[in-house]
XYZ file of C-alpha atoms in Angstrom:
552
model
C -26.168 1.037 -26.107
C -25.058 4.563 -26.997
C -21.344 4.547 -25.507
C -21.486 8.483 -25.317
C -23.653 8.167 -22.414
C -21.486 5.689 -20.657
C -18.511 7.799 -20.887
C -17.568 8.928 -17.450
C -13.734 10.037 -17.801
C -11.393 12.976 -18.638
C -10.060 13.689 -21.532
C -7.844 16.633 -19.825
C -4.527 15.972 -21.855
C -3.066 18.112 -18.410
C -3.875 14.896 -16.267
C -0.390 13.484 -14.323
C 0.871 10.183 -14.488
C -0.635 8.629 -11.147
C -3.925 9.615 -10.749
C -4.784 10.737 -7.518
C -7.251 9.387 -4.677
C -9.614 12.047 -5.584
C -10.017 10.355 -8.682
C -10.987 6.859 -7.334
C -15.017 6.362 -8.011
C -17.296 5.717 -5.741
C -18.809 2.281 -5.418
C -22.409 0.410 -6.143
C -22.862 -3.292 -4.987
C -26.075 -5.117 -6.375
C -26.273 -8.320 -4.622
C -28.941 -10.622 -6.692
C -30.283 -12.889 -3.345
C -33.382 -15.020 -4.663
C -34.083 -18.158 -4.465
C -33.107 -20.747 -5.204
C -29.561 -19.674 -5.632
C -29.094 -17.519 -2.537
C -29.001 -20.644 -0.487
C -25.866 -21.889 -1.881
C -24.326 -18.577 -1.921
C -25.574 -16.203 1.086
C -22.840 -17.876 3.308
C -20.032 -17.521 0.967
C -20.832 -13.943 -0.270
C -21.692 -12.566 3.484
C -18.057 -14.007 4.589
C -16.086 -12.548 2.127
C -17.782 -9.239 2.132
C -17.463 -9.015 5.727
C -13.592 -9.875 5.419
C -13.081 -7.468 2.442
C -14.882 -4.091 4.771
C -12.926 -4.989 7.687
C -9.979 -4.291 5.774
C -10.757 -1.772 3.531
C -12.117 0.383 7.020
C -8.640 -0.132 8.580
C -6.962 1.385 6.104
C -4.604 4.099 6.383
C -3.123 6.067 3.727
C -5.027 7.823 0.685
C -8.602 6.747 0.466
C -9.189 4.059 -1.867
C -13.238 3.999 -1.939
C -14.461 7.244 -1.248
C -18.373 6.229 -1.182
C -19.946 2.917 -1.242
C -23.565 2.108 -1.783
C -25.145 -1.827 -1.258
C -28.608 -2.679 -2.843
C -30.270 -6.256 -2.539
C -32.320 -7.490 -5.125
C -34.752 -10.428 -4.009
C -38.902 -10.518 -4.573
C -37.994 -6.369 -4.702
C -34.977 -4.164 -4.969
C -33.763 -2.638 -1.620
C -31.311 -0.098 -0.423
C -29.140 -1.624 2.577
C -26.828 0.934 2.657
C -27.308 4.386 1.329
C -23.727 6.373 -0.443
C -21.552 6.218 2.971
C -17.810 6.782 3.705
C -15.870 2.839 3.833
C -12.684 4.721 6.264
C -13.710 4.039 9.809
C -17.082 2.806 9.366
C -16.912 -0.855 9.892
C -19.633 -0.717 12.376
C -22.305 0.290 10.135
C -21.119 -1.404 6.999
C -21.392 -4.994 9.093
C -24.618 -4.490 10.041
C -25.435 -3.782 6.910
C -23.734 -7.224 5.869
C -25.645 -8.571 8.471
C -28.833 -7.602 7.584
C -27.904 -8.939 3.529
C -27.113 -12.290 5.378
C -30.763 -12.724 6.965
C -32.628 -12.962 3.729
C -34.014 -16.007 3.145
C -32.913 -18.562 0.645
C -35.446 -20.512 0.233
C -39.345 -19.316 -1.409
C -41.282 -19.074 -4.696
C -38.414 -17.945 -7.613
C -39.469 -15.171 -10.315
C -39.119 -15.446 -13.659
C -36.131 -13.820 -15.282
C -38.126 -11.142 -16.821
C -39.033 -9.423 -13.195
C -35.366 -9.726 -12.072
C -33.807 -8.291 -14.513
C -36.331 -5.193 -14.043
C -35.461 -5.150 -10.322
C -31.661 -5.443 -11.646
C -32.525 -2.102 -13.995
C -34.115 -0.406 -10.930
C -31.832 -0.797 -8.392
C -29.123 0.746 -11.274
C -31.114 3.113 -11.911
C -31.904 4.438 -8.411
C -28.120 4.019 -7.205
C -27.247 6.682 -10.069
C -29.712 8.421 -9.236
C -29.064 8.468 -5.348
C -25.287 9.040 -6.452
C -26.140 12.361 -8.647
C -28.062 13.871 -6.169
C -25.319 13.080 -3.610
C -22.814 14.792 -5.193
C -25.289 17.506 -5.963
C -25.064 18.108 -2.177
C -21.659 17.624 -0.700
C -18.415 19.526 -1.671
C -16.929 17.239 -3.240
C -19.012 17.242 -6.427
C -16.021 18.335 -8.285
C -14.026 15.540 -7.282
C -15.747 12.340 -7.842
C -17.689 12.607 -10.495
C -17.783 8.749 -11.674
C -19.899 5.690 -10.871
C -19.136 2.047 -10.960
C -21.761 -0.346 -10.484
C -20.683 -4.413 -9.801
C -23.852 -7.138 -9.823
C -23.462 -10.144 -8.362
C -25.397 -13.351 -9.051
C -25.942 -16.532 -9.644
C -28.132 -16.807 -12.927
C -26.790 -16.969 -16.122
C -23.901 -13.854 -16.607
C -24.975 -13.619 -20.518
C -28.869 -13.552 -19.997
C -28.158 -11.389 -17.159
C -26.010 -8.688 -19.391
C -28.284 -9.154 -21.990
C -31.099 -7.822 -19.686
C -29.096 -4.734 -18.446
C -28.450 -3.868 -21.897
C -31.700 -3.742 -23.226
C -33.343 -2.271 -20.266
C -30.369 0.721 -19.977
C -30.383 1.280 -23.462
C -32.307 4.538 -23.544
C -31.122 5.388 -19.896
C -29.086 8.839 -18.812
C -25.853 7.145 -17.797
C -23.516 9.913 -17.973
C -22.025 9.429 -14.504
C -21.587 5.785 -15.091
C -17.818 4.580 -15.871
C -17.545 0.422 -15.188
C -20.780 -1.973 -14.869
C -19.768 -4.943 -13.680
C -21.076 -8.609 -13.693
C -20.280 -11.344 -11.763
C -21.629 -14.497 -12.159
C -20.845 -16.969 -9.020
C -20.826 -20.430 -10.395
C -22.283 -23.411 -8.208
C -23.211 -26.890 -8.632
C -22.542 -27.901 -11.961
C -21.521 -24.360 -13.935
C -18.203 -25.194 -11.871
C -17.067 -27.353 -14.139
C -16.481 -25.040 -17.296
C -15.244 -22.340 -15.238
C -11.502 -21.384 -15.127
C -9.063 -23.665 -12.565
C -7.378 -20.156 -11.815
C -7.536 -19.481 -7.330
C -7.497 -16.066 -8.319
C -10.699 -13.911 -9.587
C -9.348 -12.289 -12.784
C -10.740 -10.540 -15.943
C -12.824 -12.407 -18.268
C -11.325 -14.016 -20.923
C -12.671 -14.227 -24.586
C -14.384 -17.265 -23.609
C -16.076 -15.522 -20.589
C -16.523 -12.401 -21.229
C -19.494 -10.415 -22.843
C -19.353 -6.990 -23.360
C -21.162 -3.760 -24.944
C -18.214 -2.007 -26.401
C -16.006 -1.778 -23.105
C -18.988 -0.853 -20.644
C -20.670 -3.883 -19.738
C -18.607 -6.692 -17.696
C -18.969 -10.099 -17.471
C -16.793 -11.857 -15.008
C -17.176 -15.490 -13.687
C -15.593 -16.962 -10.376
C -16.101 -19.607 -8.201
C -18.183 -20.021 -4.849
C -15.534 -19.660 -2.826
C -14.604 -16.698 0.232
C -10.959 -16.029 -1.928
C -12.603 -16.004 -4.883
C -15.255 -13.294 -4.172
C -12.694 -11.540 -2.025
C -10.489 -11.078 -5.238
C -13.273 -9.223 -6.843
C -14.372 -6.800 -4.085
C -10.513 -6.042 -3.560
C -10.250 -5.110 -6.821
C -11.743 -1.877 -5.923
C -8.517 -1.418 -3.735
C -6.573 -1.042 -7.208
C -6.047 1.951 -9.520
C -7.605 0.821 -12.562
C -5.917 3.132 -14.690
C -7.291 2.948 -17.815
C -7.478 7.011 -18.630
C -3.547 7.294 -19.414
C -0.634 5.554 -19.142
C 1.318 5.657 -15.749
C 4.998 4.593 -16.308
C 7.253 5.677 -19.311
C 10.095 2.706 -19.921
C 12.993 4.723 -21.503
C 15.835 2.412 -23.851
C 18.504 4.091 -25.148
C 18.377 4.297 -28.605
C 20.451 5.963 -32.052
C 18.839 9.102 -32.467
C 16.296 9.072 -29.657
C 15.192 7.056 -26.698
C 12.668 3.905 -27.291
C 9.574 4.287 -25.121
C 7.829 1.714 -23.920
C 4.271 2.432 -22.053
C 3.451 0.374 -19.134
C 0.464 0.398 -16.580
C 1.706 -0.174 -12.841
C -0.342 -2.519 -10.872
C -0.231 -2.934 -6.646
C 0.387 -6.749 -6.070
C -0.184 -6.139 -2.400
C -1.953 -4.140 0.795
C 1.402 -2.897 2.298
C 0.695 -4.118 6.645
C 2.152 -0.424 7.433
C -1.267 0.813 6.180
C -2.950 -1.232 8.766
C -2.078 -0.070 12.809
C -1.798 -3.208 14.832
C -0.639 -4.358 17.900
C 1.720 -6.598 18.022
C 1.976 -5.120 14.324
C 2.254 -7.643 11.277
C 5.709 -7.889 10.786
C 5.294 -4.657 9.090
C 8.214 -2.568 9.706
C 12.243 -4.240 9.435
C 13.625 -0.551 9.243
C 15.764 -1.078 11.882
C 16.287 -3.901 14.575
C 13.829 -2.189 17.677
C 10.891 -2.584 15.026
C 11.519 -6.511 14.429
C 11.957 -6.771 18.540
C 8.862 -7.408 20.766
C 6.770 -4.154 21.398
C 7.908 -3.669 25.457
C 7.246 -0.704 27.718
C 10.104 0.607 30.639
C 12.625 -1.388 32.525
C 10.845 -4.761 30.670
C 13.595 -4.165 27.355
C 16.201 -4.892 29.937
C 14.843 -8.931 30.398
C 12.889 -9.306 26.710
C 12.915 -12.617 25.107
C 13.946 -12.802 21.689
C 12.159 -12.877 19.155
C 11.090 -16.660 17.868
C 10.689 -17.524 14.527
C 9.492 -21.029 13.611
C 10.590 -23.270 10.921
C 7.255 -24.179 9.530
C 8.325 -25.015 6.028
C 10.870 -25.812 3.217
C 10.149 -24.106 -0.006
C 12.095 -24.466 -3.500
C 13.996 -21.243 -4.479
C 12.553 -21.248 -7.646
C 9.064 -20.965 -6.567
C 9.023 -18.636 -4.757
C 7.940 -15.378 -6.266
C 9.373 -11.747 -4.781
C 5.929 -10.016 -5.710
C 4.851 -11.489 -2.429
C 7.634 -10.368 -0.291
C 7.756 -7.027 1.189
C 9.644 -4.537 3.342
C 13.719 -4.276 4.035
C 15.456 -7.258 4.493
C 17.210 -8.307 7.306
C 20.596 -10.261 7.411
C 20.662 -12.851 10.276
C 24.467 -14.019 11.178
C 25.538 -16.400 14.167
C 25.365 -14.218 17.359
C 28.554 -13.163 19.237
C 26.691 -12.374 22.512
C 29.095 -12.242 25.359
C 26.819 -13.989 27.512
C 27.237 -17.637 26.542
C 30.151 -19.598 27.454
C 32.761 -20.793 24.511
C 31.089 -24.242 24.055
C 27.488 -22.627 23.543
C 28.759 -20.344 21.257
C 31.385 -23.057 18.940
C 28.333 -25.219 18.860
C 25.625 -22.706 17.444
C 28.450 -21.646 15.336
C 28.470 -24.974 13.515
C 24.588 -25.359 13.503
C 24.456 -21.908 11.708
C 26.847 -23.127 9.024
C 25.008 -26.505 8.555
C 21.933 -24.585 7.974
C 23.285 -22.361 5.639
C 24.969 -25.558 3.677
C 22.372 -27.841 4.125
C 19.893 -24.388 2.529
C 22.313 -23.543 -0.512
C 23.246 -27.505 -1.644
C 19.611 -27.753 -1.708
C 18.186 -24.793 -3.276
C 15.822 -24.689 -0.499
C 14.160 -21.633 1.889
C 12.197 -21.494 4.844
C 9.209 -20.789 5.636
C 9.276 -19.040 8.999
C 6.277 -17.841 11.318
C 6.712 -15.647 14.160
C 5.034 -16.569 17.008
C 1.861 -14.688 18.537
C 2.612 -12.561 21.587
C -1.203 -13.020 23.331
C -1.166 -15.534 25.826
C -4.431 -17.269 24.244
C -2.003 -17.241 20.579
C -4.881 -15.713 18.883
C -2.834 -12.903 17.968
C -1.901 -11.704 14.352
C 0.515 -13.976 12.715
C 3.501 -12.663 10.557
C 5.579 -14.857 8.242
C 8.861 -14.546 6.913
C 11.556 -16.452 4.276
C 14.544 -16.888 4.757
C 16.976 -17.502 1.608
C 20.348 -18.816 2.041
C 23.826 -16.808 0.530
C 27.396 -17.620 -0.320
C 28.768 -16.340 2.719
C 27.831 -17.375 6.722
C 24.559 -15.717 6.932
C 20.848 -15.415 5.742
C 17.981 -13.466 4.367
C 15.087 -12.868 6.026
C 12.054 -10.907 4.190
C 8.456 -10.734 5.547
C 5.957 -11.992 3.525
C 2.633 -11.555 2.362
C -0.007 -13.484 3.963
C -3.256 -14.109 1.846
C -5.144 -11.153 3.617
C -2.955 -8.787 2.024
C -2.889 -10.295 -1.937
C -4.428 -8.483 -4.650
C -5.423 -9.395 -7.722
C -2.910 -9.707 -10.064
C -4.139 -10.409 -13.623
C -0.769 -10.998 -15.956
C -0.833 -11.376 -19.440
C -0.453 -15.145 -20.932
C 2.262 -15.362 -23.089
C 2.003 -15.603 -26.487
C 3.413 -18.843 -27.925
C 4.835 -17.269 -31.066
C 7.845 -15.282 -30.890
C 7.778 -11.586 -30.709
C 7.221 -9.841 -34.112
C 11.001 -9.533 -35.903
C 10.895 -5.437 -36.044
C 10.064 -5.284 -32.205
C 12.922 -7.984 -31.268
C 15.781 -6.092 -33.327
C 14.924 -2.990 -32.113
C 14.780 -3.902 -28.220
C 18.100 -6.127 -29.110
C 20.042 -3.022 -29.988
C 19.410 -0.922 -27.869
C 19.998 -3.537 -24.829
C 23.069 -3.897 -26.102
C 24.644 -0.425 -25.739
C 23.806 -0.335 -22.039
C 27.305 -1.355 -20.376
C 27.267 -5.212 -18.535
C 28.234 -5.903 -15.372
C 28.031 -8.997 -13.490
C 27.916 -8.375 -10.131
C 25.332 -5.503 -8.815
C 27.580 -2.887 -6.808
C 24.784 -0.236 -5.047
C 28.882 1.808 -3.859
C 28.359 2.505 -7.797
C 25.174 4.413 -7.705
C 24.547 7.568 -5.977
C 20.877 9.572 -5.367
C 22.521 12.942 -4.427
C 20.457 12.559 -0.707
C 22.928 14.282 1.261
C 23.242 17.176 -0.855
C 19.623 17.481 -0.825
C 19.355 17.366 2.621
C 21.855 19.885 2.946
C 19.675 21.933 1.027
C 16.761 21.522 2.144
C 18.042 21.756 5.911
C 19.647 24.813 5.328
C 16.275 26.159 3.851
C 14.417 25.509 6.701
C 17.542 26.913 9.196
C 16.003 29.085 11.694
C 17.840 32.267 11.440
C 19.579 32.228 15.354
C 22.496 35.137 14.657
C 19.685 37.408 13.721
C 17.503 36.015 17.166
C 21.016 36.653 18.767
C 21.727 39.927 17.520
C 18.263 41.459 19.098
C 18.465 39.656 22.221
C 21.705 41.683 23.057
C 20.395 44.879 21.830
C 17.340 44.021 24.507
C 19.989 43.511 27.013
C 21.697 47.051 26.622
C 18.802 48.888 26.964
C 17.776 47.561 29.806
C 20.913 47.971 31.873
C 20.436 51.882 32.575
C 17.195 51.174 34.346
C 18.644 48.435 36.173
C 22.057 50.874 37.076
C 19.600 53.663 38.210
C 17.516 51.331 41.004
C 21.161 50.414 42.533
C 22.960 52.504 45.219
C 25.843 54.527 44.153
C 28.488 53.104 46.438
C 30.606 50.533 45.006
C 30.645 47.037 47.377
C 33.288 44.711 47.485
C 33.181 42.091 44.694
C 32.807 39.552 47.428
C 29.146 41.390 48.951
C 28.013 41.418 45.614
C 28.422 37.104 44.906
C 27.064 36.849 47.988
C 24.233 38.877 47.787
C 23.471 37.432 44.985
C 23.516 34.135 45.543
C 21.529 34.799 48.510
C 18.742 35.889 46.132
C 19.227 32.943 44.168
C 18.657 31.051 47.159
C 15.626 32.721 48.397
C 14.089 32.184 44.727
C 15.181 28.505 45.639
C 13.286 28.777 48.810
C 15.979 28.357 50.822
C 15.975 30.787 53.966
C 18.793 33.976 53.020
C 21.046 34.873 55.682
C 20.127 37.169 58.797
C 20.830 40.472 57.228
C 22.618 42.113 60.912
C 25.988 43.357 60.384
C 27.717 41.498 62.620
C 27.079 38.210 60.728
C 29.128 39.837 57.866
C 32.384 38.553 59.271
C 31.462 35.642 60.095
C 32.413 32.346 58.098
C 29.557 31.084 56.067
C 27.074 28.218 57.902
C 28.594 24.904 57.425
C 27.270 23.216 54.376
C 24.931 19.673 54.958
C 27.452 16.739 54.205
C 27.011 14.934 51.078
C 27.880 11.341 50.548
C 30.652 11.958 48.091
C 30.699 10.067 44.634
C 33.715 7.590 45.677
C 31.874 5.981 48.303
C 29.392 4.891 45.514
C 32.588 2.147 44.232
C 33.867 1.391 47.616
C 31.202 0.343 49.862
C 31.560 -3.171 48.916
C 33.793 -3.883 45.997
C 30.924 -5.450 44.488
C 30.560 -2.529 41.568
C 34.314 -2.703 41.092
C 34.181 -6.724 40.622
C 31.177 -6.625 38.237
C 33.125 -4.116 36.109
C 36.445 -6.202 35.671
C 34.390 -9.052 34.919
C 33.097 -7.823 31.964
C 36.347 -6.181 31.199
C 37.722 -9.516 31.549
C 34.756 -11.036 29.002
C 35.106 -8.373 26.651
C 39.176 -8.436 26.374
C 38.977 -12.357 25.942
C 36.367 -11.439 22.788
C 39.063 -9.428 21.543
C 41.664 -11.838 21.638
């Protein structure tokens, strides 16, 4: 296959570090559904799909597939869903699922030959459907990159072997990843990897056409399959390196190029309610959600024990968010005793937690009535001194593939491990991590930047005063020329405050002038507020009482 036809990317050496969301292609899924092996898998497939659109609709942030195409290929090639946007439309993308899951499983097979044809076809037509979409929307010079992903359940290598003879003279210009994925079932299970997690074919299982053509196997499972489709979620990379490692060195620094790879969805792209644990910024987003006067009487939050996990397995990639540090409560509602005795259970936990090496495993209990609401987990690691750890943590919804590197059983070449050695070594050691010693200049650029965007008030000021003199002539003119008393004046003018108030102005005859101003309505004054009953002034030396005995 000529690889200069399958080239799809930049070679703009101007291109940043992190790509952005404009750069993410859009998407072609060929689902292979004949029989006989659509029976086994239609289920499966239809499940996880299904699970894997009803995230990627919800969520929020940059758009990680702009456009996404779905063909099935059975006794012919069909379009079930023309290039659409994924953000917000789960309706149509489901019935579009749907409509995949009512082909039947069971009929007269084709040979090999004709599906791999319908294989080329459907290809062919979803690049073509994808050039002439771009042709017609404005964002031609954005996405300008295809990748295709097959699934099925025939033979990866015969299948590969197909595409690659039938696209051999094919324009594939916009293409940039083709994908296969075989779905093992019945008895290709057994040579298939023992890994949960779909990853990149091996040497083993993987055939390629220079670095075009794809072949990854997984097993018929809905996690499986998931793992796959949620690869799309990821930045593949691939064009340039994202993240420069800098050592210090003797003459200059020692680089070290690394790709950066998401391990999870973070829950604050997805808007729920109750949310999913996703926030611990401060204590009111770990508190139950609660509208008005209800915050006075809300029950804590519960968090149940469902668990004991081993401190060394448990791996931070899958924990998320700011921590929270839980201590024994001082709440000057409960009585001594109460307090002494959860005092004592606290400490036992945190003993019984650090002799151990243990955490927990904690899950916070649904707020719906029926309990069919979204469940958020957390652990909770133990520490030296009287208090815990708690972290959220991922639940399997939100895991992404994560394809690490084995490692090599021989040692790292000689060169490589002297170099790294000495220039470890001239970075100064300490053994306990002090965050007092590190500083991110944030209030000086807030300073900065608030003093930027400072509305200029002296300036607002200075005109508003030189409004006000030039309007007090005219307003001098329209006034007799006799002087009244200071005492006329107030009152005339708080008389036409009053009327403005709608409050009836005084009679306007002279001989009222004299008189003593109308008796004011009587006003329950503020004292008899704390000495009706006593009650008010009891309830406040109470707590006085309470919160001097704290003290002491």
């Amino acid at each position: 296959m000529d690889h200069r036809k399958m080239s799809g990317t930049s070679s703009d050496p101007g291109n940043v570090v992190y790509r952005s969301s404009s750069r993410r292609p859009a998407r072609v899924l060929i689902v292979e559904a004949s029989p006989p092996w659509w029976s086994d898998t239609c289920d499966v497939l239809c499940e996880a799909l299904d699970d894997f659109l009803s995230l990627a609709c919800s969520l929020d942030g940059p758009c990680r597939i702009p456009l996404l195409s779905l063909y099935a290929v059975s006794r012919q090639q069909e379009c079930l869903l023309p290039f659409a946007q994924v953000r917000g439309n789960l309706a149509r993308l489901r019935s579009c699922v749907e409509e995949l899951r009512a082909i039947p499983g069971e009929g007269c097979t084709r040979g090999a030959t004709r599906g791999g044809e319908l294989l080329q076809q459907a290809l062919l037509d979803g690049l073509q459907q994808f050039r002439q979409h771009m042709k017609h929307t404005s964002a031609a010079g954005h996405n300008t990159s295809l990748e295709v992903t097959v699934m099925t359940s025939q033979s990866g290598r015969g299948v590969v072997q197909r595409l690659e003879t039938g696209l051999k003279d094919a324009d594939l210009v916009s293409l940039r990843r083709l994908l296969v994925v075989q779905i093992l079932t019945g008895v290709d299970c057994g040579q298939d990897s023992s890994s949960p997690e779909a990853r990149p074919a091996d040497a083993e299982d993987c055939l390629m056409s220079g670095t075009e053509i794809e072949l990854q196997q997984v097993q018929n499972s809905i996690f499986n399959i998931e793992m796959v489709l949620k690869a799309w979620l990821q930045d593949q990379g691939g064009d340039r390196e994202q993240l420069h490692l800098l050592l210090p060195g003797d003459s200059a620094a020692v680089c070290i190029k690394c790709d950066v790879q998401e391990r999870l969805i973070s829950p604050a792209l997805i808007h729920l309610t109750p949310n999913l644990g996703v926030k611990t910024e401060s204590i009111d987003d770990f508190l139950p959600v609660t509208k008005g006067s209800a915050k006075q009487n809300q029950m804590p939050q519960r968090l149940k024990a469902i668990k004991t996990l081993r401190a060394d397995g448990v791996c931070e990639s899958v924990l998320y968010g700011l921590p929270l540090v839980l201590y024994p409560t001082t709440c000057w509602q409960l009585d001594w005793d109460e307090m002494e005795a959860n005092n004592n259970l606290f400490h036992a936990l945190c003993h019984t937690l650090k002799t151990h090496g243990w955490f927990l495993l904690l899950q916070m209990e649904p707020v719906t009535a029926g309990g069919l609401g979204v469940c958020s987990h957390y652990i909770l690691q133990p520490s030296s001194a009287l208090s815990l750890l708690l972290k959220p943590a991922a639940s399997k919804e939100l895991l992404l593939p994560c394809s690490l590197p084995r490692p090599l059983q021989q040692r790292p070449a000689p060169d490589a491990t002297q170099a790294v050695q000495a220039c470890v070594t001239q970075l100064d050691e300490e053994f306990v991590f002090n965050p007092l010693c590190l500083s991110s200049n944030l209030y000086q650029h807030l300073r900065s930047r608030g003093l930027q965007s400072q509305p200029r008030y002296p300036y607002r000021l200075q005109a508003a005063a030189t409004r006000r003199n030039q309007l007090q002539p005219l307003e001098g003119a329209k006034c007799p020329t006799s002087r009244q008393p200071r005492q006329l004046q107030s009152r005339q003018q708080g008389t036409t405050g009053r009327a403005r108030a709608t409050v009836a102005p005084f009679p306007s005859s002279s001989s009222h002038w004299h008189r003593p101003p109308p008796p004011k309505a009587s006003r329950p004054a503020l004292t008899l507020l704390g000495s009706g009953g006593g009650q008010e002034g009891d309830s406040e030396d109470e707590i006085s009482t309470a919160i001097q005995d704290l003290k002491q």
